[in-house]
Amino acid sequence: DGGITQSPKYLFRKEGQNVTLSCEQNLNHDAMYWYRQDPGQGLRLIYYSQIVNDFQKGDIAEGYSVSREKKESFPLTVTSAQKNPTAFYLCASSGRAGYTFGSGTRLTVV
Amino acid sequence: SQQGEEDPQALSIQEGENATMNCSYKTSINNLQWYRQNSGRGLVHLILIRSNEREKHSGRLRVTLDTSKKSSSLLITASRAADTASYFCATDKSGAGNQFYFGTGTSLTVIP
């Protein structure tokens, strides 16, 4: 089955630590995206990549970094510079019919 | 910057009733999509409507698009308890490639 896999499902981070969220897709999609969702809120775009080795900042890129070394993979690093990282993170890829989303990673700062 | 805004923010109906959600957006679009999100899960694509289409159906879903008013509506007919979820519209921006902007969503509760 084609789809997007995000891992881990739950992640706890101590203040000052960097953490990396994994996103893998086997849909052969060129474009991939990271969104952040806060409780009761819509999705805000962090970073997106339309092709391997290229990515662009979204609306809330500060404190985050990404890489796109392979078509299938688009990991997101939440750095210590992100002051309020507790949120639900969603990865997506897009094809002709729209976005396909992963099941999300819930990050909590402890 | 969010392009789409859904209305109402929350909606509660009895099973069997119809549910209507609206989405307004600001700039010209190529297409508009509706997604559903169950609590704590990813979003699931429901339907895509292109800017040259006015209405589209998929099962119990009916989507309309009025580009002159920059608005869309999602109608769920004969609602079921399993339809309880948040519903989001997503719009692209003409010329912005594959980038989509999501609204804040409508939280639908269907009471059995």
Tab-separated table of C-alpha atoms in Angstrom:
chain	number	residue	atom	x	y	z
A	1	ASP	CA	0.000	0.000	0.000
A	2	GLY	CA	1.238	3.450	-0.871
A	3	GLY	CA	1.305	6.059	1.817
A	4	ILE	CA	3.191	8.293	4.199
A	5	THR	CA	4.735	7.060	7.405
A	6	GLN	CA	5.565	9.401	10.233
A	7	SER	CA	7.523	8.341	13.250
A	8	PRO	CA	7.475	8.369	16.145
A	9	LYS	CA	3.803	8.834	16.976
A	10	TYR	CA	4.637	10.480	20.294
A	11	LEU	CA	7.857	12.292	21.156
A	12	PHE	CA	8.998	13.972	24.330
A	13	ARG	CA	11.764	16.521	24.322
A	14	LYS	CA	13.629	18.216	27.089
A	15	GLU	CA	14.124	21.928	26.779
A	16	GLY	CA	17.313	22.746	24.897
A	17	GLN	CA	17.348	19.524	22.887
A	18	ASN	CA	17.038	19.096	19.151
A	19	VAL	CA	14.719	16.348	17.945
A	20	THR	CA	14.117	14.954	14.473
A	21	LEU	CA	10.755	13.800	13.176
A	22	SER	CA	10.764	11.235	10.392
A	23	CYS	CA	8.575	11.310	7.289
A	24	GLU	CA	8.803	8.676	4.548
A	25	GLN	CA	6.572	8.248	1.493
A	26	ASN	CA	6.360	5.557	-1.184
A	27	LEU	CA	3.940	7.410	-3.426
A	28	ASN	CA	6.615	8.679	-5.797
A	29	HIS	CA	5.473	12.239	-5.084
A	30	ASP	CA	7.917	15.023	-5.790
A	31	ALA	CA	6.479	17.541	-3.321
A	32	MET	CA	6.518	17.096	0.435
A	33	TYR	CA	5.409	19.356	3.268
A	34	TRP	CA	5.590	19.815	7.010
A	35	TYR	CA	2.712	21.418	8.904
A	36	ARG	CA	2.241	22.291	12.525
A	37	GLN	CA	-1.173	22.095	14.173
A	38	ASP	CA	-1.954	23.582	17.567
A	39	PRO	CA	-5.100	22.636	19.526
A	40	GLY	CA	-8.245	23.891	17.832
A	41	GLN	CA	-6.208	25.488	15.084
A	42	GLY	CA	-5.692	24.974	11.415
A	43	LEU	CA	-2.473	23.827	9.805
A	44	ARG	CA	0.465	26.165	9.435
A	45	LEU	CA	3.163	25.443	6.876
A	46	ILE	CA	6.688	25.041	8.255
A	47	TYR	CA	8.718	23.929	5.240
A	48	TYR	CA	8.061	22.410	1.872
A	49	SER	CA	10.127	20.741	-0.807
A	50	GLN	CA	9.135	20.408	-4.438
A	51	ILE	CA	12.148	18.404	-5.518
A	52	VAL	CA	15.105	16.540	-4.089
A	53	ASN	CA	17.853	18.754	-2.640
A	54	ASP	CA	15.595	21.790	-2.622
A	55	PHE	CA	13.257	23.154	0.048
A	56	GLN	CA	11.572	26.409	0.913
A	57	LYS	CA	10.503	28.082	4.136
A	58	GLY	CA	6.822	28.236	4.920
A	59	ASP	CA	5.048	30.669	7.189
A	60	ILE	CA	6.609	29.511	10.485
A	61	ALA	CA	10.069	28.150	9.632
A	62	GLU	CA	11.949	29.766	12.515
A	63	GLY	CA	13.398	27.173	14.884
A	64	TYR	CA	12.997	24.327	12.390
A	65	SER	CA	15.242	22.754	9.764
A	66	VAL	CA	14.722	20.148	7.053
A	67	SER	CA	16.639	18.156	4.489
A	68	ARG	CA	15.599	16.427	1.277
A	69	GLU	CA	18.412	14.091	0.268
A	70	LYS	CA	16.057	11.438	-1.090
A	71	LYS	CA	12.717	11.692	-2.832
A	72	GLU	CA	11.121	9.397	-0.277
A	73	SER	CA	12.293	11.174	2.855
A	74	PHE	CA	11.735	14.643	4.334
A	75	PRO	CA	12.831	14.747	7.985
A	76	LEU	CA	12.073	17.740	10.181
A	77	THR	CA	14.373	18.838	12.990
A	78	VAL	CA	12.886	20.902	15.789
A	79	THR	CA	15.788	22.854	17.203
A	80	SER	CA	16.281	24.397	20.625
A	81	ALA	CA	15.635	27.749	18.973
A	82	GLN	CA	11.946	26.873	18.596
A	83	LYS	CA	10.486	28.450	21.708
A	84	ASN	CA	7.126	26.729	21.736
A	85	PRO	CA	7.554	23.358	20.042
A	86	THR	CA	4.737	21.448	21.746
A	87	ALA	CA	2.305	20.703	18.916
A	88	PHE	CA	1.025	18.094	16.509
A	89	TYR	CA	3.225	17.814	13.408
A	90	LEU	CA	1.870	16.569	10.108
A	91	CYS	CA	3.833	15.570	7.048
A	92	ALA	CA	2.220	15.446	3.618
A	93	SER	CA	3.085	14.796	0.021
A	94	SER	CA	1.135	15.926	-2.980
A	95	GLY	CA	0.129	14.394	-6.261
A	96	ARG	CA	-2.499	15.221	-8.877
A	97	ALA	CA	-5.440	14.355	-6.622
A	98	GLY	CA	-4.345	16.365	-3.620
A	99	TYR	CA	-2.404	15.866	-0.454
A	100	THR	CA	-1.750	12.591	1.305
A	101	PHE	CA	-1.042	13.036	4.997
A	102	GLY	CA	0.818	10.967	7.491
A	103	SER	CA	-0.796	10.135	10.819
A	104	GLY	CA	1.187	12.782	12.665
A	105	THR	CA	3.718	13.094	15.466
A	106	ARG	CA	2.720	14.664	18.747
A	107	LEU	CA	5.694	16.460	20.258
A	108	THR	CA	5.682	17.497	23.893
A	109	VAL	CA	8.365	19.493	25.673
A	110	VAL	CA	8.930	18.293	29.221
B	1	SER	CA	-0.816	33.255	6.221
B	2	GLN	CA	-4.007	31.251	5.963
B	3	GLN	CA	-6.056	31.633	2.863
B	4	GLY	CA	-9.198	29.700	3.745
B	5	GLU	CA	-11.561	30.308	6.623
B	6	GLU	CA	-14.285	27.858	7.545
B	7	ASP	CA	-17.642	28.720	9.012
B	8	PRO	CA	-19.054	27.775	11.448
B	9	GLN	CA	-16.192	26.914	13.806
B	10	ALA	CA	-18.314	24.228	15.424
B	11	LEU	CA	-21.489	22.449	14.395
B	12	SER	CA	-23.591	19.931	16.301
B	13	ILE	CA	-26.430	18.015	14.635
B	14	GLN	CA	-28.546	14.923	15.111
B	15	GLU	CA	-27.801	11.771	13.180
B	16	GLY	CA	-29.663	11.763	9.894
B	17	GLU	CA	-29.614	15.535	9.472
B	18	ASN	CA	-27.579	17.308	6.841
B	19	ALA	CA	-24.458	19.281	7.750
B	20	THR	CA	-23.272	22.294	5.789
B	21	MET	CA	-19.875	23.917	6.208
B	22	ASN	CA	-18.610	26.953	4.379
B	23	CYS	CA	-15.182	28.122	3.334
B	24	SER	CA	-14.158	31.573	2.191
B	25	TYR	CA	-10.832	32.452	0.658
B	26	LYS	CA	-9.024	35.572	-0.443
B	27	THR	CA	-7.158	35.185	-3.712
B	28	SER	CA	-7.614	33.470	-7.060
B	29	ILE	CA	-7.239	29.723	-6.932
B	30	ASN	CA	-6.699	26.808	-9.287
B	31	ASN	CA	-8.560	24.374	-7.098
B	32	LEU	CA	-10.026	23.875	-3.640
B	33	GLN	CA	-10.004	20.747	-1.560
B	34	TRP	CA	-11.850	19.509	1.493
B	35	TYR	CA	-10.215	17.309	4.115
B	36	ARG	CA	-11.426	15.502	7.184
B	37	GLN	CA	-9.476	14.982	10.397
B	38	ASN	CA	-10.439	12.624	13.157
B	39	SER	CA	-9.143	13.643	16.563
B	40	GLY	CA	-5.369	13.209	16.847
B	41	ARG	CA	-4.992	11.816	13.350
B	42	GLY	CA	-3.760	12.995	9.983
B	43	LEU	CA	-6.011	14.600	7.405
B	44	VAL	CA	-7.860	12.554	4.840
B	45	HIS	CA	-8.583	13.981	1.419
B	46	LEU	CA	-12.320	14.060	0.655
B	47	ILE	CA	-12.829	15.913	-2.576
B	48	LEU	CA	-11.127	18.316	-4.970
B	49	ILE	CA	-13.006	20.877	-7.035
B	50	ARG	CA	-11.320	22.856	-9.777
B	51	SER	CA	-11.875	26.552	-10.348
B	52	ASN	CA	-13.857	25.877	-13.534
B	53	GLU	CA	-16.253	23.527	-11.740
B	54	ARG	CA	-19.315	24.647	-9.800
B	55	GLU	CA	-20.423	21.470	-8.085
B	56	LYS	CA	-19.053	18.052	-7.355
B	57	HIS	CA	-20.475	14.972	-5.660
B	58	SER	CA	-18.872	12.035	-3.929
B	59	GLY	CA	-21.189	9.662	-2.113
B	60	ARG	CA	-22.951	11.653	0.621
B	61	LEU	CA	-20.698	14.660	0.012
B	62	ARG	CA	-21.598	17.596	-2.172
B	63	VAL	CA	-19.200	20.471	-2.728
B	64	THR	CA	-20.008	23.734	-4.426
B	65	LEU	CA	-17.641	26.464	-5.530
B	66	ASP	CA	-18.490	30.081	-6.279
B	67	THR	CA	-15.359	31.785	-7.542
B	68	SER	CA	-17.123	35.145	-7.857
B	69	LYS	CA	-17.782	35.099	-4.107
B	70	LYS	CA	-14.564	33.243	-3.321
B	71	SER	CA	-16.445	30.668	-1.323
B	72	SER	CA	-17.149	26.965	-1.181
B	73	SER	CA	-19.518	24.797	0.783
B	74	LEU	CA	-19.385	21.176	1.865
B	75	LEU	CA	-22.683	19.396	2.422
B	76	ILE	CA	-22.810	16.041	4.164
B	77	THR	CA	-26.208	14.447	3.723
B	78	ALA	CA	-27.834	11.940	6.064
B	79	SER	CA	-25.088	12.373	8.638
B	80	ARG	CA	-23.840	9.526	10.781
B	81	ALA	CA	-22.092	9.479	14.147
B	82	ALA	CA	-18.956	8.345	12.300
B	83	ASP	CA	-18.912	11.694	10.446
B	84	THR	CA	-17.892	13.376	13.705
B	85	ALA	CA	-14.573	15.042	12.861
B	86	SER	CA	-13.009	18.351	11.915
B	87	TYR	CA	-13.320	19.446	8.316
B	88	PHE	CA	-10.839	21.720	6.580
B	89	CYS	CA	-10.800	23.448	3.259
B	90	ALA	CA	-7.491	23.956	1.491
B	91	THR	CA	-6.819	26.343	-1.323
B	92	ASP	CA	-3.859	26.723	-3.573
B	93	LYS	CA	-2.700	30.039	-4.870
B	94	SER	CA	-2.540	30.633	-8.551
B	95	GLY	CA	1.118	30.679	-9.410
B	96	ALA	CA	2.230	29.239	-6.081
B	97	GLY	CA	2.806	25.755	-7.395
B	98	ASN	CA	1.788	22.912	-5.179
B	99	GLN	CA	1.449	24.937	-2.020
B	100	PHE	CA	-1.912	24.751	-0.250
B	101	TYR	CA	-3.286	26.829	2.579
B	102	PHE	CA	-5.602	25.378	5.173
B	103	GLY	CA	-8.346	27.079	7.106
B	104	THR	CA	-8.950	26.683	10.824
B	105	GLY	CA	-11.591	24.020	10.319
B	106	THR	CA	-15.145	23.246	11.312
B	107	SER	CA	-15.605	20.811	14.163
B	108	LEU	CA	-18.640	18.645	13.417
B	109	THR	CA	-20.351	16.561	16.088
B	110	VAL	CA	-23.077	14.171	15.005
B	111	ILE	CA	-25.192	13.041	17.928
B	112	PRO	CA	-26.518	9.475	17.683
